[in-house]
XYZ file of C-alpha atoms in Angstrom:
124
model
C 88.416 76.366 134.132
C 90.045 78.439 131.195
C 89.936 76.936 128.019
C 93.932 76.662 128.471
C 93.530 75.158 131.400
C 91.750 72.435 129.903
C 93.765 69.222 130.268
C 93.076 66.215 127.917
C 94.309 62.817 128.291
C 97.648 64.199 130.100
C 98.196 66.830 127.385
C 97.113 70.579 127.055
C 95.402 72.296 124.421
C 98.145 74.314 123.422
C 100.680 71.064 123.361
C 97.869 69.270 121.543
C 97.248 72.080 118.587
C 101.180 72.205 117.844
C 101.864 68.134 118.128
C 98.777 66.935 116.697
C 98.405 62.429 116.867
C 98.855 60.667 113.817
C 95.786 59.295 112.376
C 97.421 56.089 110.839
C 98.404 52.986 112.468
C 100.886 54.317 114.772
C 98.213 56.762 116.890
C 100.380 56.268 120.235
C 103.150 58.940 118.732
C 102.938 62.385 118.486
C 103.550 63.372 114.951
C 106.666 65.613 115.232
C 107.655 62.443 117.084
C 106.881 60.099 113.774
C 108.294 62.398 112.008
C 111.810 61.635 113.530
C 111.291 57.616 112.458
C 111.154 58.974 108.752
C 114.405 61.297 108.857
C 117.156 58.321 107.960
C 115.067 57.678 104.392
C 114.874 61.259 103.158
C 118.884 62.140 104.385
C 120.599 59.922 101.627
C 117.930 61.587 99.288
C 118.826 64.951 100.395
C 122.489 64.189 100.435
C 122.886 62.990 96.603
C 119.770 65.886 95.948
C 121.420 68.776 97.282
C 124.719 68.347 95.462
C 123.280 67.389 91.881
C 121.286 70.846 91.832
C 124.491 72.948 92.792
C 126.048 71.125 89.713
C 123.001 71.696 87.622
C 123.049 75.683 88.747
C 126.573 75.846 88.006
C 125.675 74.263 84.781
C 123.130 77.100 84.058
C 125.422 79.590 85.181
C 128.131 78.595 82.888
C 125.662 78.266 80.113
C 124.391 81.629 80.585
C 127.947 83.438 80.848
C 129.554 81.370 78.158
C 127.206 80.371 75.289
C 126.621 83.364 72.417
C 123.847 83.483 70.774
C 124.235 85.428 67.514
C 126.812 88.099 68.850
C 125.623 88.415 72.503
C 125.325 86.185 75.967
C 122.593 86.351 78.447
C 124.107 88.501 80.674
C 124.914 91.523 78.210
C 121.307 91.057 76.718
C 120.253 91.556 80.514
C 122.639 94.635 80.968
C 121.141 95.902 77.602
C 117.378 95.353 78.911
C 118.121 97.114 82.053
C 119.555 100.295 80.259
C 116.671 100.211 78.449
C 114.436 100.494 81.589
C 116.453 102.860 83.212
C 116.321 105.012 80.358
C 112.446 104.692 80.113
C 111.814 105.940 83.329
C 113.911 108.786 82.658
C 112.539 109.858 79.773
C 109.001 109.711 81.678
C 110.063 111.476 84.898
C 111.022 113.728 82.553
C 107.619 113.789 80.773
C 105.596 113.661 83.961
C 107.813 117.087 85.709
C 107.351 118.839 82.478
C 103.500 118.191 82.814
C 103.657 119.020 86.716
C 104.869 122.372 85.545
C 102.683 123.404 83.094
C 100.230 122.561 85.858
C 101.606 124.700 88.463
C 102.147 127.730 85.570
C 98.900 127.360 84.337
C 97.332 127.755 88.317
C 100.055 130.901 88.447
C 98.258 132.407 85.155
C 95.113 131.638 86.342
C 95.383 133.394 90.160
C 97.288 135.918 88.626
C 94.224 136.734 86.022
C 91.616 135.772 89.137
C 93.512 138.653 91.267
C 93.779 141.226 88.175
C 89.654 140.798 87.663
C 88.796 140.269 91.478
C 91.282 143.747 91.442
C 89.216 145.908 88.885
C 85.697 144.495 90.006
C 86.543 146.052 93.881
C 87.534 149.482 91.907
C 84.304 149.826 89.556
């Protein structure tokens, strides 16, 4: 036989690698099947959770649009920042095409001198 034809106590390997047994007291139930038995604990946990960390978010959020520190907010020292970056890169794609084409007229210059040499050595 195939290895996934292997059959083990009434299960298969593949059913056995994605439902593995629990190893506690309660062996006899798959574990995505335990996992069921725990679901009404962790729903009235998840149902006060949820809604206390939309109000503390909102809380944030107002903070963050509202409160002024010295003359500014968090969102215009954000806008600031970014116009900052933007401008940065600019300023060195700028820099870096200004380099490319010194590059490219220095290689002009220097075929151009290579071809005027290479010219008069063919003539003498």
């Amino acid at each position: 036989k195939r290895p996934c034809e292997v059959v083990c106590s009434g299960r298969s390997v593949a059913s056995r690698l994605r439902f593995p047994r629990l190893r506690g007291k309660d062996h006899s139930k798959p574990l995505h099947m335990a996992a069921s038995s725990l679901r009404p604990s962790v729903l009235p946990i998840l149902a006060r959770a949820i809604p206390a960390c939309a109000l503390v978010g909102a809380a944030v959020e107002l903070f963050m649009i509202r409160v002024r520190i010295g003359d500014e907010t968090f969102y215009d020292v954000a806008t600031r920042k970014e116009a900052e970056r933007v401008v940065y890169r600019r300023i060195m794609l700028e820099e870096r095409e200004k380099q490319l084409r010194q590059r490219v007229a220095e290689r002009k210059e220097k075929e151009i001198m290579g071809i005027e040499e290479g010219g008069n050595d063919e003539l003498n």
